[in-house]
Amino acid sequence: VQGEVLADRPVLLAFGKEELPAEFSPLPDLFDRSQLVHEAELAILLEPTDNTIQAGCLGNLNVRLIFHGVSGHSARPWTAENAIDRALDGLRAYAQIEPRPVEIGGLTFTEVASITQIEGGIASNVIPDRVEANVNFRYAPDRSPSSADAYLRSLLPEGATYEHAGDSPPARVVTDSPLVPRLRAAGDLTLEPKQAWTNVADFTSRGIDAVNFGPGATRYAHRRDEQVEIAA
């Protein structure tokens, strides 16, 4: 949005395939081909933010951890090496990662890691020889993608396999753009950190100031009753 025409000349951009890896996103092609987008003084991503302005965003790193064993009959478990037992031990370090508060631009982001998927087992009477688990790391904007990856790798137990399964780097935290105070004043809005990953990172990584703002309660995100209240 051009600074002096904030009220009467917004430029609207609609795009699909939101929050997918870069190879599926239309945004890189837009940034390569469009000069107008690079002239924007502030991009406002219409994310559900409880009608608050949310600056920045967390990085979103996924890694796949594979635990190996030797299969065998469950009646004679001493002839096998149970990959589930190894996974239970090896995942403990990831499950015990404590939330880490990080203050950037006067806003406090909370870095968290979660085990979001686990798969293993062959049959009810077989000791499994392989277990896979996904760890999702929402890392704070003070980390680089390489340092986030190195941190998760440092927790990998001996004998397990680590596979990088996708990363979306965090956004620059825009709190000093002159248009952010104007947007806040337009609706008496509060300024908060974005406790998630959004496409705002695509804009700030190319030097375009951007924030998240829109109706929709974050407490309903990814729930079966996800909704936007009409009054919002």
mmCIF file with all atom_site columns, C-alpha atoms in Angstrom:
data_model
loop_
_atom_site.group_PDB
_atom_site.id
_atom_site.type_symbol
_atom_site.label_atom_id
_atom_site.label_alt_id
_atom_site.label_comp_id
_atom_site.label_asym_id
_atom_site.label_entity_id
_atom_site.label_seq_id
_atom_site.pdbx_PDB_ins_code
_atom_site.Cartn_x
_atom_site.Cartn_y
_atom_site.Cartn_z
_atom_site.occupancy
_atom_site.B_iso_or_equiv
_atom_site.pdbx_formal_charge
_atom_site.auth_seq_id
_atom_site.auth_comp_id
_atom_site.auth_asym_id
_atom_site.auth_atom_id
_atom_site.pdbx_PDB_model_num
ATOM 1   C CA . VAL A 1 1   ? 0.000   0.000   0.000   1.00 0.00 ? 1   VAL A CA 1
ATOM 2   C CA . GLN A 1 2   ? 1.420   3.377   -0.986  1.00 0.00 ? 2   GLN A CA 1
ATOM 3   C CA . GLY A 1 3   ? 1.988   5.498   2.115   1.00 0.00 ? 3   GLY A CA 1
ATOM 4   C CA . GLU A 1 4   ? 0.221   8.720   1.118   1.00 0.00 ? 4   GLU A CA 1
ATOM 5   C CA . VAL A 1 5   ? -2.722  6.921   -0.454  1.00 0.00 ? 5   VAL A CA 1
ATOM 6   C CA . LEU A 1 6   ? -3.308  4.393   2.284   1.00 0.00 ? 6   LEU A CA 1
ATOM 7   C CA . ALA A 1 7   ? -6.994  5.303   2.537   1.00 0.00 ? 7   ALA A CA 1
ATOM 8   C CA . ASP A 1 8   ? -7.930  5.557   -1.140  1.00 0.00 ? 8   ASP A CA 1
ATOM 9   C CA . ARG A 1 9   ? -5.603  3.413   -3.214  1.00 0.00 ? 9   ARG A CA 1
ATOM 10  C CA . PRO A 1 10  ? -4.967  -0.022  -1.774  1.00 0.00 ? 10  PRO A CA 1
ATOM 11  C CA . VAL A 1 11  ? -3.682  -2.676  -4.167  1.00 0.00 ? 11  VAL A CA 1
ATOM 12  C CA . LEU A 1 12  ? -5.314  -6.050  -3.589  1.00 0.00 ? 12  LEU A CA 1
ATOM 13  C CA . LEU A 1 13  ? -3.424  -9.279  -4.268  1.00 0.00 ? 13  LEU A CA 1
ATOM 14  C CA . ALA A 1 14  ? -5.157  -12.665 -4.158  1.00 0.00 ? 14  ALA A CA 1
ATOM 15  C CA . PHE A 1 15  ? -3.087  -15.833 -4.510  1.00 0.00 ? 15  PHE A CA 1
ATOM 16  C CA . GLY A 1 16  ? -3.624  -19.535 -3.996  1.00 0.00 ? 16  GLY A CA 1
ATOM 17  C CA . LYS A 1 17  ? -1.549  -22.364 -2.546  1.00 0.00 ? 17  LYS A CA 1
ATOM 18  C CA . GLU A 1 18  ? -1.032  -20.484 0.684   1.00 0.00 ? 18  GLU A CA 1
ATOM 19  C CA . GLU A 1 19  ? 1.604   -21.738 3.133   1.00 0.00 ? 19  GLU A CA 1
ATOM 20  C CA . LEU A 1 20  ? 2.997   -24.393 0.810   1.00 0.00 ? 20  LEU A CA 1
ATOM 21  C CA . PRO A 1 21  ? 6.694   -24.910 0.032   1.00 0.00 ? 21  PRO A CA 1
ATOM 22  C CA . ALA A 1 22  ? 8.217   -22.388 -2.361  1.00 0.00 ? 22  ALA A CA 1
ATOM 23  C CA . GLU A 1 23  ? 8.098   -24.737 -5.349  1.00 0.00 ? 23  GLU A CA 1
ATOM 24  C CA . PHE A 1 24  ? 4.279   -24.687 -5.209  1.00 0.00 ? 24  PHE A CA 1
ATOM 25  C CA . SER A 1 25  ? 3.819   -20.996 -4.387  1.00 0.00 ? 25  SER A CA 1
ATOM 26  C CA . PRO A 1 26  ? 2.973   -18.395 -7.041  1.00 0.00 ? 26  PRO A CA 1
ATOM 27  C CA . LEU A 1 27  ? 4.702   -15.670 -5.010  1.00 0.00 ? 27  LEU A CA 1
ATOM 28  C CA . PRO A 1 28  ? 8.311   -16.161 -6.213  1.00 0.00 ? 28  PRO A CA 1
ATOM 29  C CA . ASP A 1 29  ? 7.187   -15.671 -9.810  1.00 0.00 ? 29  ASP A CA 1
ATOM 30  C CA . LEU A 1 30  ? 5.248   -12.580 -8.776  1.00 0.00 ? 30  LEU A CA 1
ATOM 31  C CA . PHE A 1 31  ? 8.297   -11.075 -7.081  1.00 0.00 ? 31  PHE A CA 1
ATOM 32  C CA . ASP A 1 32  ? 10.399  -11.783 -10.174 1.00 0.00 ? 32  ASP A CA 1
ATOM 33  C CA . ARG A 1 33  ? 7.916   -10.294 -12.656 1.00 0.00 ? 33  ARG A CA 1
ATOM 34  C CA . SER A 1 34  ? 6.123   -7.456  -10.867 1.00 0.00 ? 34  SER A CA 1
ATOM 35  C CA . GLN A 1 35  ? 7.685   -4.083  -10.152 1.00 0.00 ? 35  GLN A CA 1
ATOM 36  C CA . LEU A 1 36  ? 4.529   -2.823  -8.424  1.00 0.00 ? 36  LEU A CA 1
ATOM 37  C CA . VAL A 1 37  ? 4.842   -5.257  -5.537  1.00 0.00 ? 37  VAL A CA 1
ATOM 38  C CA . HIS A 1 38  ? 8.361   -3.980  -4.819  1.00 0.00 ? 38  HIS A CA 1
ATOM 39  C CA . GLU A 1 39  ? 7.060   -0.406  -4.627  1.00 0.00 ? 39  GLU A CA 1
ATOM 40  C CA . ALA A 1 40  ? 4.689   -1.261  -1.794  1.00 0.00 ? 40  ALA A CA 1
ATOM 41  C CA . GLU A 1 41  ? 5.427   0.515   1.473   1.00 0.00 ? 41  GLU A CA 1
ATOM 42  C CA . LEU A 1 42  ? 3.461   -1.989  3.537   1.00 0.00 ? 42  LEU A CA 1
ATOM 43  C CA . ALA A 1 43  ? 1.895   -5.348  2.715   1.00 0.00 ? 43  ALA A CA 1
ATOM 44  C CA . ILE A 1 44  ? -0.981  -6.470  4.932   1.00 0.00 ? 44  ILE A CA 1
ATOM 45  C CA . LEU A 1 45  ? -1.499  -10.242 4.934   1.00 0.00 ? 45  LEU A CA 1
ATOM 46  C CA . LEU A 1 46  ? -5.140  -11.051 5.668   1.00 0.00 ? 46  LEU A CA 1
ATOM 47  C CA . GLU A 1 47  ? -4.472  -13.646 8.340   1.00 0.00 ? 47  GLU A CA 1
ATOM 48  C CA . PRO A 1 48  ? -6.839  -14.413 11.225  1.00 0.00 ? 48  PRO A CA 1
ATOM 49  C CA . THR A 1 49  ? -5.348  -12.292 14.012  1.00 0.00 ? 49  THR A CA 1
ATOM 50  C CA . ASP A 1 50  ? -8.312  -11.514 16.310  1.00 0.00 ? 50  ASP A CA 1
ATOM 51  C CA . ASN A 1 51  ? -8.355  -8.066  14.663  1.00 0.00 ? 51  ASN A CA 1
ATOM 52  C CA . THR A 1 52  ? -4.931  -7.221  16.061  1.00 0.00 ? 52  THR A CA 1
ATOM 53  C CA . ILE A 1 53  ? -1.840  -6.348  14.029  1.00 0.00 ? 53  ILE A CA 1
ATOM 54  C CA . GLN A 1 54  ? 0.607   -9.220  14.308  1.00 0.00 ? 54  GLN A CA 1
ATOM 55  C CA . ALA A 1 55  ? 4.171   -8.544  13.205  1.00 0.00 ? 55  ALA A CA 1
ATOM 56  C CA . GLY A 1 56  ? 6.729   -11.081 12.025  1.00 0.00 ? 56  GLY A CA 1
ATOM 57  C CA . CYS A 1 57  ? 6.231   -14.828 12.195  1.00 0.00 ? 57  CYS A CA 1
ATOM 58  C CA . LEU A 1 58  ? 7.988   -17.926 13.463  1.00 0.00 ? 58  LEU A CA 1
ATOM 59  C CA . GLY A 1 59  ? 10.033  -20.224 11.270  1.00 0.00 ? 59  GLY A CA 1
ATOM 60  C CA . ASN A 1 60  ? 8.495   -23.611 10.489  1.00 0.00 ? 60  ASN A CA 1
ATOM 61  C CA . LEU A 1 61  ? 10.958  -26.502 10.284  1.00 0.00 ? 61  LEU A CA 1
ATOM 62  C CA . ASN A 1 62  ? 9.892   -30.135 9.902   1.00 0.00 ? 62  ASN A CA 1
ATOM 63  C CA . VAL A 1 63  ? 12.294  -33.028 10.341  1.00 0.00 ? 63  VAL A CA 1
ATOM 64  C CA . ARG A 1 64  ? 11.726  -36.755 10.069  1.00 0.00 ? 64  ARG A CA 1
ATOM 65  C CA . LEU A 1 65  ? 13.432  -38.972 12.631  1.00 0.00 ? 65  LEU A CA 1
ATOM 66  C CA . ILE A 1 66  ? 13.824  -42.656 11.782  1.00 0.00 ? 66  ILE A CA 1
ATOM 67  C CA . PHE A 1 67  ? 14.600  -45.243 14.444  1.00 0.00 ? 67  PHE A CA 1
ATOM 68  C CA . HIS A 1 68  ? 15.938  -48.607 13.324  1.00 0.00 ? 68  HIS A CA 1
ATOM 69  C CA . GLY A 1 69  ? 15.733  -52.063 14.857  1.00 0.00 ? 69  GLY A CA 1
ATOM 70  C CA . VAL A 1 70  ? 15.555  -55.733 13.898  1.00 0.00 ? 70  VAL A CA 1
ATOM 71  C CA . SER A 1 71  ? 12.192  -57.384 13.357  1.00 0.00 ? 71  SER A CA 1
ATOM 72  C CA . GLY A 1 72  ? 11.239  -60.632 15.039  1.00 0.00 ? 72  GLY A CA 1
ATOM 73  C CA . HIS A 1 73  ? 8.429   -62.662 16.581  1.00 0.00 ? 73  HIS A CA 1
ATOM 74  C CA . SER A 1 74  ? 6.760   -61.052 19.597  1.00 0.00 ? 74  SER A CA 1
ATOM 75  C CA . ALA A 1 75  ? 6.791   -64.406 21.415  1.00 0.00 ? 75  ALA A CA 1
ATOM 76  C CA . ARG A 1 76  ? 10.608  -64.308 21.303  1.00 0.00 ? 76  ARG A CA 1
ATOM 77  C CA . PRO A 1 77  ? 11.429  -60.578 21.617  1.00 0.00 ? 77  PRO A CA 1
ATOM 78  C CA . TRP A 1 78  ? 15.025  -61.364 22.638  1.00 0.00 ? 78  TRP A CA 1
ATOM 79  C CA . THR A 1 79  ? 15.691  -62.356 19.029  1.00 0.00 ? 79  THR A CA 1
ATOM 80  C CA . ALA A 1 80  ? 14.754  -58.853 17.819  1.00 0.00 ? 80  ALA A CA 1
ATOM 81  C CA . GLU A 1 81  ? 15.575  -55.187 18.473  1.00 0.00 ? 81  GLU A CA 1
ATOM 82  C CA . ASN A 1 82  ? 12.425  -53.136 18.985  1.00 0.00 ? 82  ASN A CA 1
ATOM 83  C CA . ALA A 1 83  ? 12.436  -49.860 17.032  1.00 0.00 ? 83  ALA A CA 1
ATOM 84  C CA . ILE A 1 84  ? 9.521   -48.579 19.137  1.00 0.00 ? 84  ILE A CA 1
ATOM 85  C CA . ASP A 1 85  ? 11.602  -48.892 22.299  1.00 0.00 ? 85  ASP A CA 1
ATOM 86  C CA . ARG A 1 86  ? 14.385  -46.934 20.614  1.00 0.00 ? 86  ARG A CA 1
ATOM 87  C CA . ALA A 1 87  ? 11.919  -44.297 19.442  1.00 0.00 ? 87  ALA A CA 1
ATOM 88  C CA . LEU A 1 88  ? 10.506  -43.871 22.953  1.00 0.00 ? 88  LEU A CA 1
ATOM 89  C CA . ASP A 1 89  ? 13.996  -43.239 24.263  1.00 0.00 ? 89  ASP A CA 1
ATOM 90  C CA . GLY A 1 90  ? 15.180  -41.124 21.338  1.00 0.00 ? 90  GLY A CA 1
ATOM 91  C CA . LEU A 1 91  ? 12.143  -38.865 21.173  1.00 0.00 ? 91  LEU A CA 1
ATOM 92  C CA . ARG A 1 92  ? 12.328  -37.943 24.832  1.00 0.00 ? 92  ARG A CA 1
ATOM 93  C CA . ALA A 1 93  ? 14.880  -35.182 24.181  1.00 0.00 ? 93  ALA A CA 1
ATOM 94  C CA . TYR A 1 94  ? 12.558  -33.598 21.611  1.00 0.00 ? 94  TYR A CA 1
ATOM 95  C CA . ALA A 1 95  ? 9.478   -33.944 23.809  1.00 0.00 ? 95  ALA A CA 1
ATOM 96  C CA . GLN A 1 96  ? 11.307  -32.180 26.639  1.00 0.00 ? 96  GLN A CA 1
ATOM 97  C CA . ILE A 1 97  ? 12.214  -29.061 24.644  1.00 0.00 ? 97  ILE A CA 1
ATOM 98  C CA . GLU A 1 98  ? 10.909  -26.183 26.735  1.00 0.00 ? 98  GLU A CA 1
ATOM 99  C CA . PRO A 1 99  ? 9.124   -23.169 25.196  1.00 0.00 ? 99  PRO A CA 1
ATOM 100 C CA . ARG A 1 100 ? 11.651  -20.358 24.710  1.00 0.00 ? 100 ARG A CA 1
ATOM 101 C CA . PRO A 1 101 ? 10.429  -16.734 24.897  1.00 0.00 ? 101 PRO A CA 1
ATOM 102 C CA . VAL A 1 102 ? 12.310  -14.345 22.608  1.00 0.00 ? 102 VAL A CA 1
ATOM 103 C CA . GLU A 1 103 ? 11.774  -10.582 22.515  1.00 0.00 ? 103 GLU A CA 1
ATOM 104 C CA . ILE A 1 104 ? 12.241  -8.878  19.153  1.00 0.00 ? 104 ILE A CA 1
ATOM 105 C CA . GLY A 1 105 ? 11.112  -5.355  18.362  1.00 0.00 ? 105 GLY A CA 1
ATOM 106 C CA . GLY A 1 106 ? 9.363   -5.144  21.711  1.00 0.00 ? 106 GLY A CA 1
ATOM 107 C CA . LEU A 1 107 ? 7.279   -8.260  20.976  1.00 0.00 ? 107 LEU A CA 1
ATOM 108 C CA . THR A 1 108 ? 7.707   -11.646 22.661  1.00 0.00 ? 108 THR A CA 1
ATOM 109 C CA . PHE A 1 109 ? 7.655   -14.727 20.432  1.00 0.00 ? 109 PHE A CA 1
ATOM 110 C CA . THR A 1 110 ? 7.512   -18.227 21.934  1.00 0.00 ? 110 THR A CA 1
ATOM 111 C CA . GLU A 1 111 ? 9.669   -20.848 20.258  1.00 0.00 ? 111 GLU A CA 1
ATOM 112 C CA . VAL A 1 112 ? 8.235   -24.364 20.551  1.00 0.00 ? 112 VAL A CA 1
ATOM 113 C CA . ALA A 1 113 ? 8.852   -27.887 19.251  1.00 0.00 ? 113 ALA A CA 1
ATOM 114 C CA . SER A 1 114 ? 6.262   -30.653 18.957  1.00 0.00 ? 114 SER A CA 1
ATOM 115 C CA . ILE A 1 115 ? 6.235   -34.291 17.890  1.00 0.00 ? 115 ILE A CA 1
ATOM 116 C CA . THR A 1 116 ? 3.322   -34.199 15.457  1.00 0.00 ? 116 THR A CA 1
ATOM 117 C CA . GLN A 1 117 ? 3.382   -37.617 13.765  1.00 0.00 ? 117 GLN A CA 1
ATOM 118 C CA . ILE A 1 118 ? 4.614   -41.108 14.558  1.00 0.00 ? 118 ILE A CA 1
ATOM 119 C CA . GLU A 1 119 ? 4.306   -44.288 12.533  1.00 0.00 ? 119 GLU A CA 1
ATOM 120 C CA . GLY A 1 120 ? 5.588   -47.783 13.180  1.00 0.00 ? 120 GLY A CA 1
ATOM 121 C CA . GLY A 1 121 ? 4.660   -51.413 13.539  1.00 0.00 ? 121 GLY A CA 1
ATOM 122 C CA . ILE A 1 122 ? 4.148   -54.282 11.141  1.00 0.00 ? 122 ILE A CA 1
ATOM 123 C CA . ALA A 1 123 ? 1.606   -56.547 12.822  1.00 0.00 ? 123 ALA A CA 1
ATOM 124 C CA . SER A 1 124 ? 0.306   -57.271 16.312  1.00 0.00 ? 124 SER A CA 1
ATOM 125 C CA . ASN A 1 125 ? 2.690   -60.236 16.694  1.00 0.00 ? 125 ASN A CA 1
ATOM 126 C CA . VAL A 1 126 ? 5.822   -58.700 15.155  1.00 0.00 ? 126 VAL A CA 1
ATOM 127 C CA . ILE A 1 127 ? 8.560   -56.660 16.804  1.00 0.00 ? 127 ILE A CA 1
ATOM 128 C CA . PRO A 1 128 ? 8.971   -53.661 14.453  1.00 0.00 ? 128 PRO A CA 1
ATOM 129 C CA . ASP A 1 129 ? 12.276  -52.751 12.850  1.00 0.00 ? 129 ASP A CA 1
ATOM 130 C CA . ARG A 1 130 ? 11.404  -49.160 11.889  1.00 0.00 ? 130 ARG A CA 1
ATOM 131 C CA . VAL A 1 131 ? 9.611   -46.169 13.406  1.00 0.00 ? 131 VAL A CA 1
ATOM 132 C CA . GLU A 1 132 ? 9.286   -42.723 11.846  1.00 0.00 ? 132 GLU A CA 1
ATOM 133 C CA . ALA A 1 133 ? 8.358   -39.540 13.705  1.00 0.00 ? 133 ALA A CA 1
ATOM 134 C CA . ASN A 1 134 ? 7.935   -35.947 12.596  1.00 0.00 ? 134 ASN A CA 1
ATOM 135 C CA . VAL A 1 135 ? 9.167   -33.082 14.737  1.00 0.00 ? 135 VAL A CA 1
ATOM 136 C CA . ASN A 1 136 ? 7.748   -29.639 13.987  1.00 0.00 ? 136 ASN A CA 1
ATOM 137 C CA . PHE A 1 137 ? 9.964   -26.795 15.199  1.00 0.00 ? 137 PHE A CA 1
ATOM 138 C CA . ARG A 1 138 ? 8.435   -23.310 15.301  1.00 0.00 ? 138 ARG A CA 1
ATOM 139 C CA . TYR A 1 139 ? 11.647  -21.390 15.783  1.00 0.00 ? 139 TYR A CA 1
ATOM 140 C CA . ALA A 1 140 ? 11.962  -17.743 16.774  1.00 0.00 ? 140 ALA A CA 1
ATOM 141 C CA . PRO A 1 141 ? 13.065  -15.009 14.350  1.00 0.00 ? 141 PRO A CA 1
ATOM 142 C CA . ASP A 1 142 ? 16.410  -14.698 16.152  1.00 0.00 ? 142 ASP A CA 1
ATOM 143 C CA . ARG A 1 143 ? 17.482  -18.057 14.675  1.00 0.00 ? 143 ARG A CA 1
ATOM 144 C CA . SER A 1 144 ? 18.645  -18.699 11.134  1.00 0.00 ? 144 SER A CA 1
ATOM 145 C CA . PRO A 1 145 ? 17.339  -21.765 9.270   1.00 0.00 ? 145 PRO A CA 1
ATOM 146 C CA . SER A 1 146 ? 20.772  -23.408 9.552   1.00 0.00 ? 146 SER A CA 1
ATOM 147 C CA . SER A 1 147 ? 20.993  -22.837 13.314  1.00 0.00 ? 147 SER A CA 1
ATOM 148 C CA . ALA A 1 148 ? 17.472  -24.203 13.826  1.00 0.00 ? 148 ALA A CA 1
ATOM 149 C CA . ASP A 1 149 ? 18.382  -27.305 11.854  1.00 0.00 ? 149 ASP A CA 1
ATOM 150 C CA . ALA A 1 150 ? 21.659  -27.703 13.739  1.00 0.00 ? 150 ALA A CA 1
ATOM 151 C CA . TYR A 1 151 ? 19.846  -27.499 17.074  1.00 0.00 ? 151 TYR A CA 1
ATOM 152 C CA . LEU A 1 152 ? 17.457  -30.355 16.233  1.00 0.00 ? 152 LEU A CA 1
ATOM 153 C CA . ARG A 1 153 ? 20.316  -32.411 14.806  1.00 0.00 ? 153 ARG A CA 1
ATOM 154 C CA . SER A 1 154 ? 22.254  -31.996 18.047  1.00 0.00 ? 154 SER A CA 1
ATOM 155 C CA . LEU A 1 155 ? 19.518  -33.918 19.900  1.00 0.00 ? 155 LEU A CA 1
ATOM 156 C CA . LEU A 1 156 ? 19.572  -36.927 17.551  1.00 0.00 ? 156 LEU A CA 1
ATOM 157 C CA . PRO A 1 157 ? 20.455  -40.165 19.371  1.00 0.00 ? 157 PRO A CA 1
ATOM 158 C CA . GLU A 1 158 ? 23.123  -42.497 18.016  1.00 0.00 ? 158 GLU A CA 1
ATOM 159 C CA . GLY A 1 159 ? 21.808  -44.937 15.426  1.00 0.00 ? 159 GLY A CA 1
ATOM 160 C CA . ALA A 1 160 ? 18.805  -42.823 14.371  1.00 0.00 ? 160 ALA A CA 1
ATOM 161 C CA . THR A 1 161 ? 18.446  -41.156 10.972  1.00 0.00 ? 161 THR A CA 1
ATOM 162 C CA . TYR A 1 162 ? 17.645  -37.463 10.504  1.00 0.00 ? 162 TYR A CA 1
ATOM 163 C CA . GLU A 1 163 ? 15.877  -36.237 7.363   1.00 0.00 ? 163 GLU A CA 1
ATOM 164 C CA . HIS A 1 164 ? 15.128  -32.604 6.574   1.00 0.00 ? 164 HIS A CA 1
ATOM 165 C CA . ALA A 1 165 ? 11.424  -32.471 5.623   1.00 0.00 ? 165 ALA A CA 1
ATOM 166 C CA . GLY A 1 166 ? 10.885  -28.809 4.751   1.00 0.00 ? 166 GLY A CA 1
ATOM 167 C CA . ASP A 1 167 ? 11.540  -25.378 6.180   1.00 0.00 ? 167 ASP A CA 1
ATOM 168 C CA . SER A 1 168 ? 9.907   -21.968 5.929   1.00 0.00 ? 168 SER A CA 1
ATOM 169 C CA . PRO A 1 169 ? 12.169  -19.301 7.482   1.00 0.00 ? 169 PRO A CA 1
ATOM 170 C CA . PRO A 1 170 ? 10.777  -16.714 9.900   1.00 0.00 ? 170 PRO A CA 1
ATOM 171 C CA . ALA A 1 171 ? 9.793   -13.181 8.897   1.00 0.00 ? 171 ALA A CA 1
ATOM 172 C CA . ARG A 1 172 ? 11.507  -9.941  9.784   1.00 0.00 ? 172 ARG A CA 1
ATOM 173 C CA . VAL A 1 173 ? 9.598   -8.305  12.631  1.00 0.00 ? 173 VAL A CA 1
ATOM 174 C CA . VAL A 1 174 ? 8.246   -5.046  11.206  1.00 0.00 ? 174 VAL A CA 1
ATOM 175 C CA . THR A 1 175 ? 7.437   -2.637  14.035  1.00 0.00 ? 175 THR A CA 1
ATOM 176 C CA . ASP A 1 176 ? 9.277   0.478   12.830  1.00 0.00 ? 176 ASP A CA 1
ATOM 177 C CA . SER A 1 177 ? 7.540   1.066   9.488   1.00 0.00 ? 177 SER A CA 1
ATOM 178 C CA . PRO A 1 178 ? 5.840   4.500   9.526   1.00 0.00 ? 178 PRO A CA 1
ATOM 179 C CA . LEU A 1 179 ? 2.637   2.941   8.211   1.00 0.00 ? 179 LEU A CA 1
ATOM 180 C CA . VAL A 1 180 ? 2.262   0.511   11.119  1.00 0.00 ? 180 VAL A CA 1
ATOM 181 C CA . PRO A 1 181 ? 1.406   3.277   13.638  1.00 0.00 ? 181 PRO A CA 1
ATOM 182 C CA . ARG A 1 182 ? -1.035  4.736   11.097  1.00 0.00 ? 182 ARG A CA 1
ATOM 183 C CA . LEU A 1 183 ? -2.733  1.368   10.725  1.00 0.00 ? 183 LEU A CA 1
ATOM 184 C CA . ARG A 1 184 ? -2.913  0.980   14.499  1.00 0.00 ? 184 ARG A CA 1
ATOM 185 C CA . ALA A 1 185 ? -4.443  4.424   14.897  1.00 0.00 ? 185 ALA A CA 1
ATOM 186 C CA . ALA A 1 186 ? -7.026  3.756   12.165  1.00 0.00 ? 186 ALA A CA 1
ATOM 187 C CA . GLY A 1 187 ? -8.788  1.211   14.359  1.00 0.00 ? 187 GLY A CA 1
ATOM 188 C CA . ASP A 1 188 ? -7.253  1.618   17.821  1.00 0.00 ? 188 ASP A CA 1
ATOM 189 C CA . LEU A 1 189 ? -5.484  -1.695  17.183  1.00 0.00 ? 189 LEU A CA 1
ATOM 190 C CA . THR A 1 190 ? -2.976  -3.517  19.360  1.00 0.00 ? 190 THR A CA 1
ATOM 191 C CA . LEU A 1 191 ? 0.361   -4.841  18.093  1.00 0.00 ? 191 LEU A CA 1
ATOM 192 C CA . GLU A 1 192 ? 1.322   -8.452  18.840  1.00 0.00 ? 192 GLU A CA 1
ATOM 193 C CA . PRO A 1 193 ? 3.755   -11.118 17.590  1.00 0.00 ? 193 PRO A CA 1
ATOM 194 C CA . LYS A 1 194 ? 2.566   -13.680 15.029  1.00 0.00 ? 194 LYS A CA 1
ATOM 195 C CA . GLN A 1 195 ? 2.787   -17.013 16.838  1.00 0.00 ? 195 GLN A CA 1
ATOM 196 C CA . ALA A 1 196 ? 2.794   -19.088 13.646  1.00 0.00 ? 196 ALA A CA 1
ATOM 197 C CA . TRP A 1 197 ? 4.269   -19.052 10.135  1.00 0.00 ? 197 TRP A CA 1
ATOM 198 C CA . THR A 1 198 ? 2.595   -17.046 7.380   1.00 0.00 ? 198 THR A CA 1
ATOM 199 C CA . ASN A 1 199 ? 3.420   -15.751 3.916   1.00 0.00 ? 199 ASN A CA 1
ATOM 200 C CA . VAL A 1 200 ? 4.406   -12.445 5.499   1.00 0.00 ? 200 VAL A CA 1
ATOM 201 C CA . ALA A 1 201 ? 7.885   -13.997 5.475   1.00 0.00 ? 201 ALA A CA 1
ATOM 202 C CA . ASP A 1 202 ? 7.861   -14.108 1.667   1.00 0.00 ? 202 ASP A CA 1
ATOM 203 C CA . PHE A 1 203 ? 7.480   -10.327 1.608   1.00 0.00 ? 203 PHE A CA 1
ATOM 204 C CA . THR A 1 204 ? 9.926   -9.347  4.349   1.00 0.00 ? 204 THR A CA 1
ATOM 205 C CA . SER A 1 205 ? 12.602  -11.661 2.908   1.00 0.00 ? 205 SER A CA 1
ATOM 206 C CA . ARG A 1 206 ? 12.505  -9.475  -0.216  1.00 0.00 ? 206 ARG A CA 1
ATOM 207 C CA . GLY A 1 207 ? 12.756  -6.219  1.686   1.00 0.00 ? 207 GLY A CA 1
ATOM 208 C CA . ILE A 1 208 ? 9.025   -5.422  1.671   1.00 0.00 ? 208 ILE A CA 1
ATOM 209 C CA . ASP A 1 209 ? 7.591   -4.360  5.035   1.00 0.00 ? 209 ASP A CA 1
ATOM 210 C CA . ALA A 1 210 ? 4.658   -6.619  5.909   1.00 0.00 ? 210 ALA A CA 1
ATOM 211 C CA . VAL A 1 211 ? 2.368   -7.449  8.829   1.00 0.00 ? 211 VAL A CA 1
ATOM 212 C CA . ASN A 1 212 ? -0.523  -9.817  9.493   1.00 0.00 ? 212 ASN A CA 1
ATOM 213 C CA . PHE A 1 213 ? -3.993  -8.427  10.119  1.00 0.00 ? 213 PHE A CA 1
ATOM 214 C CA . GLY A 1 214 ? -7.549  -9.693  9.763   1.00 0.00 ? 214 GLY A CA 1
ATOM 215 C CA . PRO A 1 215 ? -10.707 -11.062 11.363  1.00 0.00 ? 215 PRO A CA 1
ATOM 216 C CA . GLY A 1 216 ? -10.899 -14.585 12.702  1.00 0.00 ? 216 GLY A CA 1
ATOM 217 C CA . ALA A 1 217 ? -10.155 -15.908 16.184  1.00 0.00 ? 217 ALA A CA 1
ATOM 218 C CA . THR A 1 218 ? -6.804  -17.677 16.448  1.00 0.00 ? 218 THR A CA 1
ATOM 219 C CA . ARG A 1 219 ? -8.218  -19.922 19.190  1.00 0.00 ? 219 ARG A CA 1
ATOM 220 C CA . TYR A 1 220 ? -10.259 -21.680 16.486  1.00 0.00 ? 220 TYR A CA 1
ATOM 221 C CA . ALA A 1 221 ? -7.319  -22.250 14.118  1.00 0.00 ? 221 ALA A CA 1
ATOM 222 C CA . HIS A 1 222 ? -7.142  -25.822 12.758  1.00 0.00 ? 222 HIS A CA 1
ATOM 223 C CA . ARG A 1 223 ? -10.185 -26.917 14.757  1.00 0.00 ? 223 ARG A CA 1
ATOM 224 C CA . ARG A 1 224 ? -13.305 -28.548 13.343  1.00 0.00 ? 224 ARG A CA 1
ATOM 225 C CA . ASP A 1 225 ? -15.328 -25.476 14.308  1.00 0.00 ? 225 ASP A CA 1
ATOM 226 C CA . GLU A 1 226 ? -12.886 -22.988 12.732  1.00 0.00 ? 226 GLU A CA 1
ATOM 227 C CA . GLN A 1 227 ? -14.802 -19.795 12.099  1.00 0.00 ? 227 GLN A CA 1
ATOM 228 C CA . VAL A 1 228 ? -14.867 -16.032 11.551  1.00 0.00 ? 228 VAL A CA 1
ATOM 229 C CA . GLU A 1 229 ? -17.349 -14.094 13.634  1.00 0.00 ? 229 GLU A CA 1
ATOM 230 C CA . ILE A 1 230 ? -19.586 -11.769 11.588  1.00 0.00 ? 230 ILE A CA 1
ATOM 231 C CA . ALA A 1 231 ? -19.007 -8.881  14.007  1.00 0.00 ? 231 ALA A CA 1
ATOM 232 C CA . ALA A 1 232 ? -15.259 -9.129  13.364  1.00 0.00 ? 232 ALA A CA 1
#
